[in-house]
PDB file of C-alpha atoms in Angstrom:
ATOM      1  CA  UNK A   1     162.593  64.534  67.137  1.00 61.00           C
ATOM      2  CA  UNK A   2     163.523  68.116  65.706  1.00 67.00           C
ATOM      3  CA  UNK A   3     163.960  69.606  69.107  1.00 73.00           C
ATOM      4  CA  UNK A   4     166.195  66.856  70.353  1.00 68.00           C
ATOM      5  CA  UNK A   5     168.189  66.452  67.239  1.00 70.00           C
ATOM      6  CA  UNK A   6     169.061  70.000  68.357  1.00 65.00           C
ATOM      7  CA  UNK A   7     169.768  69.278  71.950  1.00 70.00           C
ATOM      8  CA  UNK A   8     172.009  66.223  70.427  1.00 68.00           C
ATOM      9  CA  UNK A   9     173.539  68.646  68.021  1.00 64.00           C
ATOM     10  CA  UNK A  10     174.405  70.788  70.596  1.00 61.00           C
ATOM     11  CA  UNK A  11     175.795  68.041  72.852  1.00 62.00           C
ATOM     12  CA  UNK A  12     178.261  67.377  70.348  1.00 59.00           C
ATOM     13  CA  UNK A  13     178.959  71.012  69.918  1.00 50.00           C
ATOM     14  CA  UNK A  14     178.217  71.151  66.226  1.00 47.00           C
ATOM     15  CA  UNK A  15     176.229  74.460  65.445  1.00 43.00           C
ATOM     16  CA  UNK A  16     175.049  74.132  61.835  1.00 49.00           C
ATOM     17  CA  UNK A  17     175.362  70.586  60.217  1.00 51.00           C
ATOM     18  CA  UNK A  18     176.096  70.654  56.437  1.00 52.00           C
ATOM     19  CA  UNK A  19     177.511  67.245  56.264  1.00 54.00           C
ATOM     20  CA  UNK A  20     174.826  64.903  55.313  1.00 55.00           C
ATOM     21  CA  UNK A  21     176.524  62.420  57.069  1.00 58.00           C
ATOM     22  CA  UNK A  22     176.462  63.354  60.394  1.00 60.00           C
ATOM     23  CA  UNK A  23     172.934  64.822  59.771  1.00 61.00           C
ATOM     24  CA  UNK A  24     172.101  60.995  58.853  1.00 65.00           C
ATOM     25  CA  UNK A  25     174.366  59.877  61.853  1.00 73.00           C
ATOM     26  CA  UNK A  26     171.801  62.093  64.498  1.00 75.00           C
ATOM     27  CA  UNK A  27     168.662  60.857  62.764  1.00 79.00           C
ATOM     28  CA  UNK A  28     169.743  57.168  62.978  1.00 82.00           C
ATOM     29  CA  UNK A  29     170.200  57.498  66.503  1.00 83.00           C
ATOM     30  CA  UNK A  30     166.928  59.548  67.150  1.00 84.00           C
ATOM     31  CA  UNK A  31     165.423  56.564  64.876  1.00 88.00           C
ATOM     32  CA  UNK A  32     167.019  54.065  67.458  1.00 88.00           C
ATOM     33  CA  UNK A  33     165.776  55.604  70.507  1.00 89.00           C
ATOM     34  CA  UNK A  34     162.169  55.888  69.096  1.00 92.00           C
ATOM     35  CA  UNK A  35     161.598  52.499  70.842  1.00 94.00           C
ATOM     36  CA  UNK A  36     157.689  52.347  69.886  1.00 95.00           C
ATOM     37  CA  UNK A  37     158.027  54.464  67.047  1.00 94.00           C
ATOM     38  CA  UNK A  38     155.655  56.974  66.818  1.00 93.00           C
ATOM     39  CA  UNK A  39     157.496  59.564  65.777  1.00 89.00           C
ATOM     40  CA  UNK A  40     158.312  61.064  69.090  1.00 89.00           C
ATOM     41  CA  UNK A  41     160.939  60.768  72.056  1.00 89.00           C
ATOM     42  CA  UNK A  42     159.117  60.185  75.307  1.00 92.00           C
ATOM     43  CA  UNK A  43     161.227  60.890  78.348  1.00 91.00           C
ATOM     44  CA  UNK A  44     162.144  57.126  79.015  1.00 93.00           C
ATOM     45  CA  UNK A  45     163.143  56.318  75.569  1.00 92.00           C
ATOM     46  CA  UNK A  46     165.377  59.567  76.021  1.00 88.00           C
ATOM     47  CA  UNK A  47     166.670  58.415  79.655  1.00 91.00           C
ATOM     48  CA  UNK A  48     167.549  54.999  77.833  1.00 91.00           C
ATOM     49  CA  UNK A  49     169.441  56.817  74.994  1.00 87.00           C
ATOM     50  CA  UNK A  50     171.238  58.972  78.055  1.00 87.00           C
ATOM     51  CA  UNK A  51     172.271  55.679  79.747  1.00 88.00           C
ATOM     52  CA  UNK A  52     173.546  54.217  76.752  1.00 87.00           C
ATOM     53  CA  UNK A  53     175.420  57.016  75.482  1.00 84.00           C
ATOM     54  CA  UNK A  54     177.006  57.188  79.137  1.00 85.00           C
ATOM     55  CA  UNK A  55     177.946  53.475  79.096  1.00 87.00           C
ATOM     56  CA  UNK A  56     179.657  53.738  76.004  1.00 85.00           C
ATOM     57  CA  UNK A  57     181.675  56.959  77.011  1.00 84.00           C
ATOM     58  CA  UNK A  58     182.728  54.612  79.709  1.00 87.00           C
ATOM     59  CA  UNK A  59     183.834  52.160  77.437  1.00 87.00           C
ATOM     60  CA  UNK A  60     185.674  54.590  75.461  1.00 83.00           C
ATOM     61  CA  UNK A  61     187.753  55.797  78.099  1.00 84.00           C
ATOM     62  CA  UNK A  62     188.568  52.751  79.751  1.00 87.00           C
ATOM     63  CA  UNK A  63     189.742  51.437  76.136  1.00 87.00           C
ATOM     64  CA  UNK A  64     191.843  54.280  75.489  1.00 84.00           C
ATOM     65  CA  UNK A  65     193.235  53.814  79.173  1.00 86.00           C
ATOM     66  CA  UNK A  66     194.394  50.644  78.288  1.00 87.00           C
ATOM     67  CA  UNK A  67     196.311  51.120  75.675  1.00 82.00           C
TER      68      UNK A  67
END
């Protein structure tokens, strides 16, 4: 979970987290995509967490294009 907290850190292009908040934010969603929850990301719970987060970047945009 460490190393891909890092990778999602990265993604959002936040370098050193200090706010406990989005530190909690990034371990929810690890916590989330630890479908059988043994403390580890496989590669298809991190595909599935990939999709989603694509689906809802989708969403995003096509809300803020409607308005």
């Amino acid at each position: 979970k460490d190393c891909f907290s890092m990778v999602l850190t990265f993604s959002l292009n936040v370098l050193v987290i200090t706010d406990t908040g989005l530190r909690g934010s990034i371990d929810n969603v690890l916590d989330e995509a630890d479908i059988d929850k043994d403390g580890r990301i496989s590669l298809p719970e991190f595909q599935k967490l990939l999709r989603q987060a694509s689906m809802e970047m989708e969403q995003k945009k096509k809300d803020h294009l409607r308005r």
